[in-house]
Coordinates of C-alpha atoms in Angstrom, one line a residue:
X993 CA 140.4 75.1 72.8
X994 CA 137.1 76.7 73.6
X995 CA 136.6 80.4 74.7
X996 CA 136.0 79.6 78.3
X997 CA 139.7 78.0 78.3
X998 CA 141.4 80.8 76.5
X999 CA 139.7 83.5 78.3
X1000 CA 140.5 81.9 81.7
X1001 CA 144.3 81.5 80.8
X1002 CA 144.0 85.2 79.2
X1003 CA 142.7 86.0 82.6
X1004 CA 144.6 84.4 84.9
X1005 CA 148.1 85.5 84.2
X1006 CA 146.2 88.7 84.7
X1007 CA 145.5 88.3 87.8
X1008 CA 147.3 90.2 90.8
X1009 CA 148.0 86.7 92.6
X1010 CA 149.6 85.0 89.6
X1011 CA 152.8 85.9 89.5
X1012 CA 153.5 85.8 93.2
X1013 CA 152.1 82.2 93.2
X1014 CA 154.7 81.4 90.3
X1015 CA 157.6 82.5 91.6
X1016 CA 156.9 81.2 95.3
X1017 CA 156.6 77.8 93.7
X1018 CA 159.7 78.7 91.5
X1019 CA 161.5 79.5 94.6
X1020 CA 161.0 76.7 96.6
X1021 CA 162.0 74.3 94.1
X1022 CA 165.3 76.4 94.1
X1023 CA 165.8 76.4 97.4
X1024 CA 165.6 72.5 97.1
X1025 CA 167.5 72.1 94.5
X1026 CA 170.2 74.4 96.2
X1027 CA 170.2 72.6 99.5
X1028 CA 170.3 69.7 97.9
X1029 CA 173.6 71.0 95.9
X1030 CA 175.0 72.0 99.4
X1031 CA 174.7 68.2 101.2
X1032 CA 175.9 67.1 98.2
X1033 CA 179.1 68.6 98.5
X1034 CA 178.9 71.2 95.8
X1035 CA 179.6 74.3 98.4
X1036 CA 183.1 72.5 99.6
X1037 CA 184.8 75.3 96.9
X1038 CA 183.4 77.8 99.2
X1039 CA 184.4 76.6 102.1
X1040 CA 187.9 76.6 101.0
X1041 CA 188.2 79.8 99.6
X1042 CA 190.1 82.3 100.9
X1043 CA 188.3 85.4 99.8
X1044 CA 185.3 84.2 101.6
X1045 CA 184.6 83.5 104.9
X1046 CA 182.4 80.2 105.7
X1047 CA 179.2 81.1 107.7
X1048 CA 178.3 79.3 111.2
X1049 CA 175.5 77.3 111.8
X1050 CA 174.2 80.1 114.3
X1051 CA 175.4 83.0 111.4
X1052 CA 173.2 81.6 108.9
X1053 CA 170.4 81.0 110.9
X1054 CA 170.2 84.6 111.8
X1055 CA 171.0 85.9 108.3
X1056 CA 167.8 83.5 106.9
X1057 CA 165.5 84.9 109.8
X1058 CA 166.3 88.4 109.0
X1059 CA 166.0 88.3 105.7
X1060 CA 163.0 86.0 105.7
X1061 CA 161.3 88.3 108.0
X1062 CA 162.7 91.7 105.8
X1063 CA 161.0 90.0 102.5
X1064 CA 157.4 89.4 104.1
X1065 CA 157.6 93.1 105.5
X1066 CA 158.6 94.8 102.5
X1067 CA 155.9 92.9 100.6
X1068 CA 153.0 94.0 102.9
X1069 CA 154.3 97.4 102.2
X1070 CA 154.5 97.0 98.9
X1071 CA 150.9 95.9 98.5
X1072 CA 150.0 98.3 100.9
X1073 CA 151.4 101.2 98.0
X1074 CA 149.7 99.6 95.2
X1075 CA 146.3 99.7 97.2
X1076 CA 146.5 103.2 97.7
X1077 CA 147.6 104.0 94.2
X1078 CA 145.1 101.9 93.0
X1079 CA 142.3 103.5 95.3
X1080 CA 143.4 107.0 94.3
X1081 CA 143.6 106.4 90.2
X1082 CA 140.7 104.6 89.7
X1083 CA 138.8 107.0 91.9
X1084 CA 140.7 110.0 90.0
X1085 CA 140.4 108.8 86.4
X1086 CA 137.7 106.3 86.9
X1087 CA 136.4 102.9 88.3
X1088 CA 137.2 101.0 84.8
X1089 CA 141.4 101.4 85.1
X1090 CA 141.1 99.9 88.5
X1091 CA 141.9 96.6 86.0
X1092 CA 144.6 98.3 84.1
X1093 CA 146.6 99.0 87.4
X1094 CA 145.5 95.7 88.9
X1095 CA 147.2 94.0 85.6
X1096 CA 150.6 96.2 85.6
X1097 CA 153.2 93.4 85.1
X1098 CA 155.8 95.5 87.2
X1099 CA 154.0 96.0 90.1
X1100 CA 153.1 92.0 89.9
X1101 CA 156.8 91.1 89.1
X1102 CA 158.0 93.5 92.4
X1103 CA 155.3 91.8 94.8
X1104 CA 156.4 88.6 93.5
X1105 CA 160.5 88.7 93.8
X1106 CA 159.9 90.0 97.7
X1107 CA 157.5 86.7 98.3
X1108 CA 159.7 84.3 96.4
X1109 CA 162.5 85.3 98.2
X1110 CA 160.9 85.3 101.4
X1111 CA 159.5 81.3 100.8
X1112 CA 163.3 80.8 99.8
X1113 CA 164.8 82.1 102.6
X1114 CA 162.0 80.1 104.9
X1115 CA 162.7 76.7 103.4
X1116 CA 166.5 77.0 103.4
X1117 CA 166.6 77.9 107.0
X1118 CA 164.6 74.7 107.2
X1119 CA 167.8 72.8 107.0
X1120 CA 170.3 74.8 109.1
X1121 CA 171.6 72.9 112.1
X1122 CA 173.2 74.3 114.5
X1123 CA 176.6 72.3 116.4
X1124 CA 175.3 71.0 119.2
X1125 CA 171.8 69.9 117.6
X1126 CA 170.9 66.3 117.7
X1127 CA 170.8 64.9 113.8
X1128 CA 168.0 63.8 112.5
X1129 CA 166.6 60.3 113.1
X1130 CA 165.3 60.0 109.7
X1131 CA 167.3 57.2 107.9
X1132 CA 169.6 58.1 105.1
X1133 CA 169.8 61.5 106.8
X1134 CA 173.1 63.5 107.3
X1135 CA 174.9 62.2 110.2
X1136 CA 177.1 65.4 111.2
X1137 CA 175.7 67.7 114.1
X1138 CA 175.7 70.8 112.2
X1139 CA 175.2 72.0 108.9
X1140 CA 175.3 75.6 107.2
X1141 CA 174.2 75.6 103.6
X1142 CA 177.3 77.7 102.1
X1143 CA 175.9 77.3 98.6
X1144 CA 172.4 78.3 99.2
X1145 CA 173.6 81.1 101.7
X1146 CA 175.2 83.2 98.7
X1147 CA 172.3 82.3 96.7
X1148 CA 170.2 84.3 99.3
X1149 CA 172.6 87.2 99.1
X1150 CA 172.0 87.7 95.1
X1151 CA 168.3 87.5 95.4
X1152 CA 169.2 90.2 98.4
X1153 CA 170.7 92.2 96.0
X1154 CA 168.0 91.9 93.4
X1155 CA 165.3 92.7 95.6
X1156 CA 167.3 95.5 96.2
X1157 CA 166.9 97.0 92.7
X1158 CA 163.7 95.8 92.6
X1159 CA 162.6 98.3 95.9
X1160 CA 164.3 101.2 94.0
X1161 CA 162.5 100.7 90.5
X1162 CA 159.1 99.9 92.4
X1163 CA 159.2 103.2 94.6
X1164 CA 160.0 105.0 90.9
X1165 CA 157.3 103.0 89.3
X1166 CA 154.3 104.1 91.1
X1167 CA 154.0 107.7 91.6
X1168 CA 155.3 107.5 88.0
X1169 CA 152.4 105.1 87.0
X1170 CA 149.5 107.2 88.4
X1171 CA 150.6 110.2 86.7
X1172 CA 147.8 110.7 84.2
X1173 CA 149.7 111.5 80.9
X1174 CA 151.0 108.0 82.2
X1175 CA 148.1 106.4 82.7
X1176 CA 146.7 107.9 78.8
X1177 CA 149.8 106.6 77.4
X1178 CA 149.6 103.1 78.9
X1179 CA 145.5 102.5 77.3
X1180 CA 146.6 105.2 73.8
X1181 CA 149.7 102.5 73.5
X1182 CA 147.6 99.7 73.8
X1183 CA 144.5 100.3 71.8
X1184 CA 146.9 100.9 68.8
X1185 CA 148.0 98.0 69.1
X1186 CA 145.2 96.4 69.4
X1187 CA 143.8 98.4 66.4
X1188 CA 146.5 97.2 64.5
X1189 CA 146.2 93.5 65.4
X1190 CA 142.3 93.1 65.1
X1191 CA 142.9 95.1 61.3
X1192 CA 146.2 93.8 60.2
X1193 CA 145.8 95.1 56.5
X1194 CA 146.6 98.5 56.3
X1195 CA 146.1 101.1 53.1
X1196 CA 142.9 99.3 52.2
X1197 CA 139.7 100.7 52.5
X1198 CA 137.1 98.0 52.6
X1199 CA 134.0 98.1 55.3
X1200 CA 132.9 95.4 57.4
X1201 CA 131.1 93.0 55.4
X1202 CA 127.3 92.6 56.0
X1203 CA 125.3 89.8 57.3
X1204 CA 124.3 87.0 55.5
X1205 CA 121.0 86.7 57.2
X1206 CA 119.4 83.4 58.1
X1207 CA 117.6 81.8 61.0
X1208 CA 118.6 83.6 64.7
X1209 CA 120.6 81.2 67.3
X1210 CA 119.0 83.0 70.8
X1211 CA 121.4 83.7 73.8
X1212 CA 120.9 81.6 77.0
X1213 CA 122.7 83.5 79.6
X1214 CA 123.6 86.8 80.9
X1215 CA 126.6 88.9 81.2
X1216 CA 129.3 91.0 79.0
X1217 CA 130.7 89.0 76.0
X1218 CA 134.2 88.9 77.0
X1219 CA 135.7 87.1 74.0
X1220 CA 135.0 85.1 71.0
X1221 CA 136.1 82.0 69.4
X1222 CA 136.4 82.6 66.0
X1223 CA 138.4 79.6 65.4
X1224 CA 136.4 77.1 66.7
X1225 CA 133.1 78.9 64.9
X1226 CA 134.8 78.6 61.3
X1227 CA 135.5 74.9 62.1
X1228 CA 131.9 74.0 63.0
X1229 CA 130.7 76.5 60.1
X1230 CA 133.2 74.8 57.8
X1231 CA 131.8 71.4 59.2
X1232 CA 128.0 71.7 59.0
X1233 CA 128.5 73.5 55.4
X1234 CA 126.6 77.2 56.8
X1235 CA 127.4 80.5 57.1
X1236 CA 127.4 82.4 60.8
X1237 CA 126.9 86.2 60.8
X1238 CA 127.3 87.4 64.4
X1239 CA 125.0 89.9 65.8
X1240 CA 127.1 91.0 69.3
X1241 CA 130.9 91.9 69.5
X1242 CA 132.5 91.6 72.2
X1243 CA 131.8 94.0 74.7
X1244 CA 128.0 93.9 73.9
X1245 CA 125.9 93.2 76.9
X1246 CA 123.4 90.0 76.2
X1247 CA 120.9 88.8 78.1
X1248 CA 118.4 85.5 77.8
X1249 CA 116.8 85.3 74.4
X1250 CA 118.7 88.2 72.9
X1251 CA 120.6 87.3 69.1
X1252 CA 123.8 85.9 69.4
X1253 CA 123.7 85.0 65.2
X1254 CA 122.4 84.5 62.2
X1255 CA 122.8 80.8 61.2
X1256 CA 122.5 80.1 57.4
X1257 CA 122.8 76.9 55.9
X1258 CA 121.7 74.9 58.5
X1259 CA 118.8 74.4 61.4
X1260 CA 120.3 76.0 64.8
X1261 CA 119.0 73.7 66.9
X1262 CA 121.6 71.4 65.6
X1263 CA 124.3 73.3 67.1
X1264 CA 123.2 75.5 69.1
X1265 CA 124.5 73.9 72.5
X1266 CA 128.2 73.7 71.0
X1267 CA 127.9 77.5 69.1
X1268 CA 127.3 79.1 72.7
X1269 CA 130.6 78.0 74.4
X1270 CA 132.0 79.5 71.8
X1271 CA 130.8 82.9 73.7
X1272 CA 131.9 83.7 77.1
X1273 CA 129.8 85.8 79.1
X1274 CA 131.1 87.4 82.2
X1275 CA 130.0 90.5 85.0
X1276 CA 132.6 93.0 83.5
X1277 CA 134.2 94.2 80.4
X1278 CA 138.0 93.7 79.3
X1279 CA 140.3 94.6 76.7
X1280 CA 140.8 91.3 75.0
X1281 CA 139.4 91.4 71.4
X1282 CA 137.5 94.6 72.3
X1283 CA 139.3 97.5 71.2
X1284 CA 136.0 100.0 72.0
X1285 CA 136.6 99.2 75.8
X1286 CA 140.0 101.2 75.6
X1287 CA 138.4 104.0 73.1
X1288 CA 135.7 104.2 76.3
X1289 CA 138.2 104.4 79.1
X1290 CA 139.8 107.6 77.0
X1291 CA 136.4 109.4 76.9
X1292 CA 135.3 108.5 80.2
X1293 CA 139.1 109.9 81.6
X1294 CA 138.4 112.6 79.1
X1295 CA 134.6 113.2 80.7
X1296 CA 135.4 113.5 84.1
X1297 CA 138.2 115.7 83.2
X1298 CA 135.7 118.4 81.7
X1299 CA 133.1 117.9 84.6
X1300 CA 132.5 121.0 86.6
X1301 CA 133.7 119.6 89.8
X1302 CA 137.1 119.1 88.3
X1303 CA 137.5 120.8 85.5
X1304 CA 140.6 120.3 84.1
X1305 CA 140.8 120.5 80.2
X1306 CA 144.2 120.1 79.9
X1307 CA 143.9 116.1 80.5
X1308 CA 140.8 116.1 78.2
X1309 CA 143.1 117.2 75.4
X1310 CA 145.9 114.8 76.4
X1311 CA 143.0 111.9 75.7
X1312 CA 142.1 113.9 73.0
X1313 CA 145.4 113.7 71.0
X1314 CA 145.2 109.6 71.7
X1315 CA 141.8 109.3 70.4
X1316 CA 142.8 111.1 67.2
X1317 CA 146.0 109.1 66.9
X1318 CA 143.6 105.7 67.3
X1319 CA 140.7 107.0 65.2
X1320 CA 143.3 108.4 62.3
X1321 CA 144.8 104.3 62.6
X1322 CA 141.3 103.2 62.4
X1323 CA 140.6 105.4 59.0
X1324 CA 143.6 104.1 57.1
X1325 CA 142.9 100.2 58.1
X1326 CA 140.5 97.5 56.0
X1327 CA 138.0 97.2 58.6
X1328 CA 137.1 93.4 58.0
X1329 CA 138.1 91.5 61.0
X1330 CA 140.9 88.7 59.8
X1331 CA 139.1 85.8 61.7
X1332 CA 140.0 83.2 59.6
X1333 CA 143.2 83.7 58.6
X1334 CA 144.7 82.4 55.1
X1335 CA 140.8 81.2 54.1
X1336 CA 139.3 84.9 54.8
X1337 CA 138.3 85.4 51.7
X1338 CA 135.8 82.8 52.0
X1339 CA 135.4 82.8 55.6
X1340 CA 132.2 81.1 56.9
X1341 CA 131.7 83.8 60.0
X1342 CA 131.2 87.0 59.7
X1343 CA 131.5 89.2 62.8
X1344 CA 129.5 91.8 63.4
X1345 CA 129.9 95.2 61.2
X1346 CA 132.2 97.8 62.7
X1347 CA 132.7 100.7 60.3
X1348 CA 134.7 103.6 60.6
X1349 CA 131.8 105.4 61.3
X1350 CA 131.0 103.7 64.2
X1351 CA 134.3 104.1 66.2
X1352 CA 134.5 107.9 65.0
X1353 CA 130.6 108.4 66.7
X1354 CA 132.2 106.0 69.8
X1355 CA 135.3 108.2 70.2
X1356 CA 134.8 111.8 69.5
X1357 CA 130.6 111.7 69.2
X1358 CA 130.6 110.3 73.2
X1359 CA 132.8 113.3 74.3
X1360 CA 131.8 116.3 72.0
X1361 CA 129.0 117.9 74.3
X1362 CA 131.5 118.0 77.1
X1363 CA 134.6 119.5 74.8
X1364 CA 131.8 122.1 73.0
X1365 CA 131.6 123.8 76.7
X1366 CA 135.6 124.3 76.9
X1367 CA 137.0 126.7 74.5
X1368 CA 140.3 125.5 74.7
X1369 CA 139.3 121.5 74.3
X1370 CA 136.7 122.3 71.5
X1371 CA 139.8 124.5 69.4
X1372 CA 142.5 121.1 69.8
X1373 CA 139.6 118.8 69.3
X1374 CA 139.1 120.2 65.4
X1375 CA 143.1 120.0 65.2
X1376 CA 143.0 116.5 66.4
X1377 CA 140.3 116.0 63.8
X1378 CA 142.0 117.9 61.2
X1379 CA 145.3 115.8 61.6
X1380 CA 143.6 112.8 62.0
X1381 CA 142.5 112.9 58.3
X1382 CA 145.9 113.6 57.1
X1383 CA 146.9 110.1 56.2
X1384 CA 143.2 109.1 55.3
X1385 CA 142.9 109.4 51.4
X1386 CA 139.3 107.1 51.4
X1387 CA 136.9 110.7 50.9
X1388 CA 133.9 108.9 52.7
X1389 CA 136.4 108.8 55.7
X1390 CA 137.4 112.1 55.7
X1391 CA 133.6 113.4 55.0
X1392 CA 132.9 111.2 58.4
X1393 CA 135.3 113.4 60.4
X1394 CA 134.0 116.5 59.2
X1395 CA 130.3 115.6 60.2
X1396 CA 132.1 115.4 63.7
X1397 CA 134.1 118.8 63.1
X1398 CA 130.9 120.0 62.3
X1399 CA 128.2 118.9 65.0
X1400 CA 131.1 119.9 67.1
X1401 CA 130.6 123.3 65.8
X1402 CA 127.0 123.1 66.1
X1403 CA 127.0 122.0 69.9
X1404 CA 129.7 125.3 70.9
X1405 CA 127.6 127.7 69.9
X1406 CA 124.5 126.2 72.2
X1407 CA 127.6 126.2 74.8
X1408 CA 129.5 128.8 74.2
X1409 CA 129.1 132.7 73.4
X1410 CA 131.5 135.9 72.9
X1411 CA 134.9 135.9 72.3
X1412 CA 135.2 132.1 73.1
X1413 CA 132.4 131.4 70.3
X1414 CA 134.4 133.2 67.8
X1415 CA 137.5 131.8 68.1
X1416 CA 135.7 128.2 67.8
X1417 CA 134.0 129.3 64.5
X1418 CA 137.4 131.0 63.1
X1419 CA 139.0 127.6 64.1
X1420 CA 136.7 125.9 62.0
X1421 CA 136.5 127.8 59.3
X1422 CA 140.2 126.3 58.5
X1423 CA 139.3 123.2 59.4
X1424 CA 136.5 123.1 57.1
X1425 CA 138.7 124.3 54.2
X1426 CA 141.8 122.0 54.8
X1427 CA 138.9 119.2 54.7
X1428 CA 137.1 120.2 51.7

């Protein structure tokens, strides 16, 4: 598969529409199938029962209409919520989570059990009858006057009941969603993860391997590299007998004429054509295979947190404590990407360096002048640090986090004077010796 087929399918379960469209499609084909059950005589149990009472033509016309029109009301409401949580978080925390709400599963799931009900109630009430109605003139049709679907009715009264539950856990998911040590838990939860899937191998200590060098394969369009096919670049690499060392990750903005790689082994011009739909280019940045875009969405939160319009430190240290917990991950992780699987140790692509230098200076180096003017923020930022390195043993790792301890240091005493300086300095006085 190329990257423009696996991003798009990446993308478009993603997508807010997706799961609505599913199960309307899903809930059509079981209102057939469930009409179909009910002319085939499969409800005649029900109608003999005792314990339930069989429903009227007229009585089931007006339980389908009600419900039908119940369903597409409660899902304009509940779009209407999501909008305005979605409005007020992303311009709270930031424009960049207006994906991560946008993407919640749950809030996809709810809008999509109201509409697939809704579509099922619509088509069943399609094929209710009532006595006195002429039958249909279709041949092969059912001859009899009047028809209530008995089977499909009760059907309709569990997905009632579901949606239901579904109203109650929806109204609790929301204002619980845009809480904001929600909202740091949902992107801390996931860049670990992703942390631990991009470096799999963990107690190791080896750094990125370099480039190979070679002759330079030029981009051709414009945009945000939004994912990567490394499979599909060690089979062509494998192929023409060369080596590819990648000068973008994904995330890096590219425009026209800017490196994509270093091709050596072979002439570029070869391949070139095939080796760029390998990259997909898009106007935005997202989370697949690009763990720096959730480490950003922490410091931007984080930022705009210690601004002086808002100034609230207490949710900078919340995205404080995640950043340490990703960054200490990081430290303890063999930071060559696994892109080739079972032959990595000769693997023909190399991706482009990422040492643990690099996410340390993208973390905690992006958001250090803003924590050096809060007292409070700068003291838990050298514990963050400081615990952090705990499970790091690799000393040029822990030497890294002390440079930040210590330009952190350096930028509170521009920012800070008096008592507040102090008890920064007394801070990291033990955080310099628990380091050492």
């Amino acid at each position: 598969m190329t990257a423009e087929i696996r991003f798009f399918w990446a993308r478009l379960n993603a997508n807010y529409w997706f799961y609505p469209a599913l199960f309307s499609i899903l809930a059509a084909l079981l209102a057939f199938v469930m009409v179909y059950l009910d002319r085939s005589g499969f409800s005649q149990p029900l109608n003999d029962a005792e314990w339930l009472v069989s429903v009227r033509p007229k009585g089931a016309a007006d339980i389908l209409t009600v419900m039908a029109g119940a369903m597409i009301g409660v899902a304009s409401t509940v779009f209407s919520i999501t909008i305005v949580a979605v409005s007020y978080a992303s311009g709270t925390y930031g424009p960049r989570l207006l994906t991560n709400f946008m993407e919640d599963r749950r809030n996809q799931v709810s809008l999509a059990t109201f509409i697939g009900t809704f579509v099922y109630a619509l088509i069943v009430l399609r094929s209710v009858r009532a006595e006195d109605e002429s039958p249909a003139a279709a041949a092969g049709a059912d001859s009899l006057p009047g028809f209530a679907p008995q089977l499909s009715l009760l059907v309709a009264y569990l997905l009632m009941v579901v949606c239901v539950g579904v109203l109650v856990f929806f109204l609790n998911h929301v204002p619980s969603s845009i809480r904001i040590n929600k909202v740091l838990e949902a992107i801390g939860t996931r860049l670990l993860k992703a942390i631990r899937t991009t470096y799999p191998v963990e107690d190791e200590f080896a750094e990125a391997l370099e480039s190979q060098g070679g002759k330079t394969l030029k981009a051709r369009g414009t945009g945000y590299v939004q994912m990567i096919d490394f499979e599909d670049l060690e089979k062509k690499a494998r192929d023409c007998g060369c080596t590819f060392s990648l000068k973008v990750r994904t995330g890096d903005f590219v425009h026209r004429d800017l490196p994509l790689m270093e091709i050596k082994g072979c002439d570029p011009e070869e391949i070139c054509e095939s080796v760029r739909e390998d990259f997909t280019l898009g106007p935005v940045r997202t989370p697949e295979q690009d763990p720096q875009f959730l480490i950003d969405e922490l410091v931007e939160i984080g930022l705009r947190a210690l601004s002086p319009g808002i100034n609230d430190p207490f949710t900078a240290i919340t995205a404080l404590h995640w950043l340490g917990a990703s960054i200490s991950e990081i430290g303890r992780r063999d930071l060559r990407k696994d892109v080739c699987g079972e032959d990595a140790e000769d693997c023909p692509v190399i991706p482009m360096s990422d040492d643990f230098a690099h996410y340390l200076k993208r973390g905690f180096g992006s958001i250090r002048s803003a924590v050096s003017s809060s007292p409070n923020a700068a003291i838990v930022m050298l514990d963050v640090l400081q615990n952090a390195a705990v499970p790091i043993s690799h000393s040029g790792r822990r030497a890294s986090i002390k440079e930040q301890g210590d330009l952190l240091m350096t930028q509170a005493q521009i920012a800070l004077s008096g008592p507040d300086l102090q008890a920064v300095r007394e801070r990291h006085d033990d955080f310099t010796r628990a380091l050492s």
